[in-house]
Coordinates of C-alpha atoms in Angstrom, one line a residue:
X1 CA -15.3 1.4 22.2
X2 CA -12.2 -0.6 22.6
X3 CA -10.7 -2.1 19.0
X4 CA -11.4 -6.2 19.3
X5 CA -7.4 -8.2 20.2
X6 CA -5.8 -9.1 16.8
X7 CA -6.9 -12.1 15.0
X8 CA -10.4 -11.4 15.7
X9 CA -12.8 -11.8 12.5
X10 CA -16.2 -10.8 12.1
X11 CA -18.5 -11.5 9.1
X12 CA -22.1 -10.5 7.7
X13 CA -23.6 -11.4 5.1
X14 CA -21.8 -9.2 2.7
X15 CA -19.1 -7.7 4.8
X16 CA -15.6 -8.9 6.8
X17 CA -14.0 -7.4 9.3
X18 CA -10.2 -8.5 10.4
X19 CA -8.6 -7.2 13.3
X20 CA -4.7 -7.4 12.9
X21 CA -3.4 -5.0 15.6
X22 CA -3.1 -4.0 17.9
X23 CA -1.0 -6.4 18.9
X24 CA 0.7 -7.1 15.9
X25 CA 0.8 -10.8 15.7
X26 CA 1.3 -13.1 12.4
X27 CA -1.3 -13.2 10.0
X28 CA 0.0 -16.7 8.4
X29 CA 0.4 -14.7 5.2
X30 CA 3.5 -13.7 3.4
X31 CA 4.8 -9.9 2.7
X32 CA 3.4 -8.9 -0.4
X33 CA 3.8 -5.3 -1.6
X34 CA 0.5 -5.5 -4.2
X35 CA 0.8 -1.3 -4.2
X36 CA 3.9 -0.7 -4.3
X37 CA 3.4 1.2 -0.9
X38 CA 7.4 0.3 0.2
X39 CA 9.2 3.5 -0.7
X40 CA 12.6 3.1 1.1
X41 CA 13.9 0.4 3.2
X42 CA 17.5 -0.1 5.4
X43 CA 18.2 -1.8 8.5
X44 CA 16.9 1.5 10.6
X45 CA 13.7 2.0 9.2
X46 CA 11.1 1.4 6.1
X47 CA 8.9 4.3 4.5
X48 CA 5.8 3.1 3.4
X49 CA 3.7 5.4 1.1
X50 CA 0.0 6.1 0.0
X51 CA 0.5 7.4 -3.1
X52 CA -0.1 5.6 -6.5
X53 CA -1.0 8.0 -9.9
X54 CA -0.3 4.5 -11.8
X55 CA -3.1 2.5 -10.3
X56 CA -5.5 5.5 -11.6
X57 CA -4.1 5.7 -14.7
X58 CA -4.7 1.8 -15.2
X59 CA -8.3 2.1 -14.0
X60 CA -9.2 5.1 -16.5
X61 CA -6.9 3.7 -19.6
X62 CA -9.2 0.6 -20.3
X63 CA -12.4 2.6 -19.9
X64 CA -11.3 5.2 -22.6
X65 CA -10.2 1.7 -24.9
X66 CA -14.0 0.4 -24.3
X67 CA -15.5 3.8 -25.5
X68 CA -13.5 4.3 -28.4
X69 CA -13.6 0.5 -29.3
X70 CA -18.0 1.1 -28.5
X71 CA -17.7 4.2 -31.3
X72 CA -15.4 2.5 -33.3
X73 CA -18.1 -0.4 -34.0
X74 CA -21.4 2.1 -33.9
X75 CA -20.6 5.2 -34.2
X76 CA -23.1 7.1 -31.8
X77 CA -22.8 10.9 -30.0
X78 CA -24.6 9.7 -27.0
X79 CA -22.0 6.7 -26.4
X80 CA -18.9 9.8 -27.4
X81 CA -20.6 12.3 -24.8
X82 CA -20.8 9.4 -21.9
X83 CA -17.8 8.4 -22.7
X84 CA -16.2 11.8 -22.3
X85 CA -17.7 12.4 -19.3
X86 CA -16.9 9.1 -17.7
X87 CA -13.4 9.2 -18.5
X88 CA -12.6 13.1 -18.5
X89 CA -13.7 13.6 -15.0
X90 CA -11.2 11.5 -13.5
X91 CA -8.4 12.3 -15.8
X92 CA -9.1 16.0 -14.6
X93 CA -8.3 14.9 -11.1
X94 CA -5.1 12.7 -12.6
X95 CA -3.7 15.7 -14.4
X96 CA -4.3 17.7 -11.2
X97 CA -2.7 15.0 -8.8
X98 CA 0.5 16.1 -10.8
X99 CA 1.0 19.3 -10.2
X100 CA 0.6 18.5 -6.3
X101 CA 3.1 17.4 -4.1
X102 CA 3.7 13.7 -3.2
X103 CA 2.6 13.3 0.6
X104 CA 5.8 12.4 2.9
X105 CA 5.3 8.5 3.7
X106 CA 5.0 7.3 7.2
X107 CA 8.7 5.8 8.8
X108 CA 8.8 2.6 10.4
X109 CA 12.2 2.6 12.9
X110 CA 12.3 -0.8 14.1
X111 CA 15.1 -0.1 16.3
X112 CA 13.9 2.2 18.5
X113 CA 10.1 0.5 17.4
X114 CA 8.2 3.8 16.9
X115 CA 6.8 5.0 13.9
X116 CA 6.7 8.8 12.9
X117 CA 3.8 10.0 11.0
X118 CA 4.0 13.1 9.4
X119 CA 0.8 15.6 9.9
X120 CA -0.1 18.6 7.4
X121 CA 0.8 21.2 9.5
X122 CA 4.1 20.1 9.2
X123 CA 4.4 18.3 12.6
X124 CA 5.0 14.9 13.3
X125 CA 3.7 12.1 15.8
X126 CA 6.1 9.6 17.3
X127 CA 3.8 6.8 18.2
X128 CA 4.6 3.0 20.0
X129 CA 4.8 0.5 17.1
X130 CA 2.6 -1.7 19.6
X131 CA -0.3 0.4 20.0
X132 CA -0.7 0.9 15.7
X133 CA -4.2 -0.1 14.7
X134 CA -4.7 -2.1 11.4
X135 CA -8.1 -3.9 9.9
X136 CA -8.8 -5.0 6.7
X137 CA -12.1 -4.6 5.8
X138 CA -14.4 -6.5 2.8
X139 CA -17.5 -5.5 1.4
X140 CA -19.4 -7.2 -1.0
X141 CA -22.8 -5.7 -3.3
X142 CA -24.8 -7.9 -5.2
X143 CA -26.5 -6.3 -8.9
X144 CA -27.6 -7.8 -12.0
X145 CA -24.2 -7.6 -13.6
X146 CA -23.0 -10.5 -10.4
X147 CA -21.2 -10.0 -7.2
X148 CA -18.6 -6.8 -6.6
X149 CA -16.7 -7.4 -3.4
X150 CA -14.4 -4.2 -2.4
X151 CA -11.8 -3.4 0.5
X152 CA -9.1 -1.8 2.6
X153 CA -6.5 -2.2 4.4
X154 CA -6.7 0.6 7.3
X155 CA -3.6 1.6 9.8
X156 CA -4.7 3.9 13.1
X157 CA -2.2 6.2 14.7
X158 CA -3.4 7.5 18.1
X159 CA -1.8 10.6 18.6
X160 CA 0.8 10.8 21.3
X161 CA -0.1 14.1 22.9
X162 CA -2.9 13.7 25.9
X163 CA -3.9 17.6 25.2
X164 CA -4.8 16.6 21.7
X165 CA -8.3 18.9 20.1
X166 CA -11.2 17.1 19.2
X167 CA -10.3 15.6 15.2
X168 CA -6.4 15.6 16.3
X169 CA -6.5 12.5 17.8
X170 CA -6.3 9.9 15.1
X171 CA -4.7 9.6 11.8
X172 CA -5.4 6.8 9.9
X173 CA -3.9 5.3 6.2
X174 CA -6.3 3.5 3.7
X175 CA -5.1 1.5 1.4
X176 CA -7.2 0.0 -1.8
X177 CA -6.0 -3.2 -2.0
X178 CA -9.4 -5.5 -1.9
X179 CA -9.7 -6.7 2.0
X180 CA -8.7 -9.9 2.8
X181 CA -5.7 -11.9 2.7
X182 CA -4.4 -9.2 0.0
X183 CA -5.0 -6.6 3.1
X184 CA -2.9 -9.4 5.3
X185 CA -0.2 -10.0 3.0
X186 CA 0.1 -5.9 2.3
X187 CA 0.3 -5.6 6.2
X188 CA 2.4 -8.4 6.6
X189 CA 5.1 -6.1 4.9
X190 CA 5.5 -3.9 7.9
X191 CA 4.7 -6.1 10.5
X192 CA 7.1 -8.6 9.2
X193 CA 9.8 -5.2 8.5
X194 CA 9.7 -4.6 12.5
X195 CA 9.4 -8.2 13.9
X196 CA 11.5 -10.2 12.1
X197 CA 13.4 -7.9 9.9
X198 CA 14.4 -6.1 6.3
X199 CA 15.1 -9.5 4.4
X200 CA 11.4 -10.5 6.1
X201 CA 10.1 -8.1 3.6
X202 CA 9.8 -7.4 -0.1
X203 CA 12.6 -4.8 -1.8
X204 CA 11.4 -1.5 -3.1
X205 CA 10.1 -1.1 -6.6
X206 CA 9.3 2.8 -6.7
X207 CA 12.0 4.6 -8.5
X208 CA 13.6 4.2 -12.0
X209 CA 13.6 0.3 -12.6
X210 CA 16.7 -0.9 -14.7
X211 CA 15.6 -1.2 -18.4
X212 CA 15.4 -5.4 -18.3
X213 CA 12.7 -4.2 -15.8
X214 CA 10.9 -1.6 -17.5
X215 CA 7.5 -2.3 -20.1
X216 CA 9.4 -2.0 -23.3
X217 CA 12.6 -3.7 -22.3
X218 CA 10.6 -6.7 -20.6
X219 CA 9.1 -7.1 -24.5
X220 CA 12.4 -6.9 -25.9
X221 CA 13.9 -9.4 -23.5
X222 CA 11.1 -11.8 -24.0
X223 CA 11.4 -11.1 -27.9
X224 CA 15.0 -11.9 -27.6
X225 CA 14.3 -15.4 -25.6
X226 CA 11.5 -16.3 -28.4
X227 CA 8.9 -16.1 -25.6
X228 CA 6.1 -15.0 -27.7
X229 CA 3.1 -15.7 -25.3
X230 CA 4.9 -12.9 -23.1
X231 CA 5.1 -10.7 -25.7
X232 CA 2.0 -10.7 -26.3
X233 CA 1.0 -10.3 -22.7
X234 CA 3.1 -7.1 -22.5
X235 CA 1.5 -5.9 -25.9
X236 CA -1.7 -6.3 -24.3
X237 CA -0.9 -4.5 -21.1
X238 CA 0.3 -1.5 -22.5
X239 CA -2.1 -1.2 -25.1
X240 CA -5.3 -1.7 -23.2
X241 CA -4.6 -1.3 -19.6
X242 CA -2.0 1.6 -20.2
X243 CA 1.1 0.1 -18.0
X244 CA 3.5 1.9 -20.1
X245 CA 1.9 5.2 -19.6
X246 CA 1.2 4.2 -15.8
X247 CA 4.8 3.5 -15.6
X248 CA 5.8 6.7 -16.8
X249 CA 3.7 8.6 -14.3
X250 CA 5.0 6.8 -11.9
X251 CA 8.7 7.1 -12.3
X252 CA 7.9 10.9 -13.0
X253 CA 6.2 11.3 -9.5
X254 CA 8.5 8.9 -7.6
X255 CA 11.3 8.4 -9.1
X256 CA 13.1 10.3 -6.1
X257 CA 10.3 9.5 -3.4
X258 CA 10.4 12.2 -0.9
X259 CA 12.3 12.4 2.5
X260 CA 11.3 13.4 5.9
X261 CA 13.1 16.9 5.8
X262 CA 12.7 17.6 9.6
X263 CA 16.2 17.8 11.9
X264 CA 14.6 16.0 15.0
X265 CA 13.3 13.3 12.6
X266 CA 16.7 12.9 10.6
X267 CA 18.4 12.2 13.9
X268 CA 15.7 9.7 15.2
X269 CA 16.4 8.1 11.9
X270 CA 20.2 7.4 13.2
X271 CA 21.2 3.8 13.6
X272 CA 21.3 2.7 17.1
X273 CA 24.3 0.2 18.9
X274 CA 21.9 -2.9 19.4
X275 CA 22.4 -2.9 23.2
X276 CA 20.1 -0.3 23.0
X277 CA 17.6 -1.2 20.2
X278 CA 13.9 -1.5 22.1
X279 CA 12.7 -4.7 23.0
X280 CA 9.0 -6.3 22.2
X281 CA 7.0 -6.2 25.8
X282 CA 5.9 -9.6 27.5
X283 CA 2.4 -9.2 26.1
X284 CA 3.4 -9.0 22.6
X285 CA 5.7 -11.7 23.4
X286 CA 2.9 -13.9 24.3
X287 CA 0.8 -12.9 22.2
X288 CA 2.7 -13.6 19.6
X289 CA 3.9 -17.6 20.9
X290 CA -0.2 -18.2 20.8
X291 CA -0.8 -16.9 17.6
X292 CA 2.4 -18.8 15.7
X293 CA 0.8 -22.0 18.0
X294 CA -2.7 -21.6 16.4
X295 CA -1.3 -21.0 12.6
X296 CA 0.8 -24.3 13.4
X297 CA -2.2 -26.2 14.6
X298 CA -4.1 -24.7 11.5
X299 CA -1.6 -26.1 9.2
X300 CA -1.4 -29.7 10.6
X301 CA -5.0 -29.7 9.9
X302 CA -5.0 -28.7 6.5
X303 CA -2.0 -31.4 6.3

């Protein structure tokens, strides 16, 4: 079944499907890293990761607040034992994520306009930028507690080799980032990165952050200006949603994120004289001109 052109939407009654490549053609939203997926970016290539202990650690931080806070005003063994359960089980995985290895991210090389995903055998596939699938997909469930809408962004890889076996022939990335324009926007940062260029896209934030930067020394500063609405806010996220100890995590997982350690990828990784930097094919190039036409046309509506 052939994957509907780009721009393509379709909606049920609790679900959305948008088709965004192939071919990759503007989404009419900006770059916005929401996951902090950019691990390394130059004028060659951009690393984009799917790895993110943080985000875990700020979903199972506030539910371990709400338990103790529950105990706290009625003391009850049932609430402790559900609680323990509910938030042990995923801090088992957490504390096990540690000790593994951080996956090697997927390289973008906009100059020679290939991207090089790594497999777990230790291989990698060198695949057309223009023939990369992406969809962001919403899904919405309806309970007595109100509406929860969920999503993905997801990015296909077709594997170049014809002789592939049978469940070697795709590789696909999810990302958890709620569907929709956030899917767009998170797309938008390597579809931007290889059409229109590095300062098209956002800067890397994995890594140790300058101290200004950091939880505790964005309190201080704010203390220091006499913002004390900020101060509170940054009180409040490291207490209950557990950024400080996300941030920690984080820096101790990435602070160095890893490298693509193979020879033939290193050298395909080497900067190229622009005379011989690949060029976009006609279809793409159309594509593209009716695409930018229609997001024009959208916006003199909305005008």
């Amino acid at each position: 079944m052939s994957t509907p052109p780009a721009g393509t939407t379709k909606k049920r009654a609790l679900s959305r499907r948008d088709y965004l490549a192939p071919l990759p053609v503007p989404t009419g939203q900006k770059p916005c890293d929401s996951l902090n997926t950019i691990w390394r970016k130059n004028q060659v290539f951009l690393d984009i990761g799917n790895y993110s202990i943080g985000s875990a650690v700020m979903v199972i931080w506030p539910m371990a607040m709400l338990f103790t806070f529950l105990n706290f005003l009625t003391p009850d063994p049932f609430i402790w034992g559900w609680g323990v359960v509910i938030v042990g089980i995923p801090t088992l995985f957490v504390i096990q994520g540690l000790f593994r290895k951080v996956p090697l991210p997927v390289r973008f090389n906009r100059q020679r306009r290939e991207v090089c995903v790594p497999q777990a055998d230790g291989t990698c596939w060198i695949v057309p930028w223009e023939t990369v699938t992406a969809a962001a997909t919403q899904h919405s469930s309806v309970s007595r507690a109100g509406r929860a809408t969920m999503g993905l962004l997801i990015i296909g890889f077709e594997n170049p080799d014809p002789q592939a076996k049978e469940g070697e022939k795709h590789y696909s990335m999810g990302f958890n980032c709620g569907g929709g324009t956030t899917a767009m926007a998170l797309w938008e940062c390597m579809r931007s990165y290889m059409e229109v260029g590095p300062h098209a896209v956002p800067e890397s934030r994995v890594g140790i952050a300058p101290y200004e930067q950091t939880q505790i020394g964005s309190i201080v500063t704010d203390l220091r200006k006499g913002d004390l609405m900020q101060v509170i806010w940054g009180i409040f996220c490291i207490t209950i949603l557990g950024t400080y100890l996300a941030e920690k995590l984080q820096n101790l997982k990435l602070s160095h994120p890893p490298e693509l350690p193979y020879p033939d990828i290193i050298e395909w990784s080497q900067s190229l004289p622009p005379e011989q930097w690949a060029k976009r094919s006609p279809e793409l190039e159309a594509a593209i001109a009716k695409r930018e036409a229609e997001l024009d046309a959208q916006a003199a509506e909305k005008a």
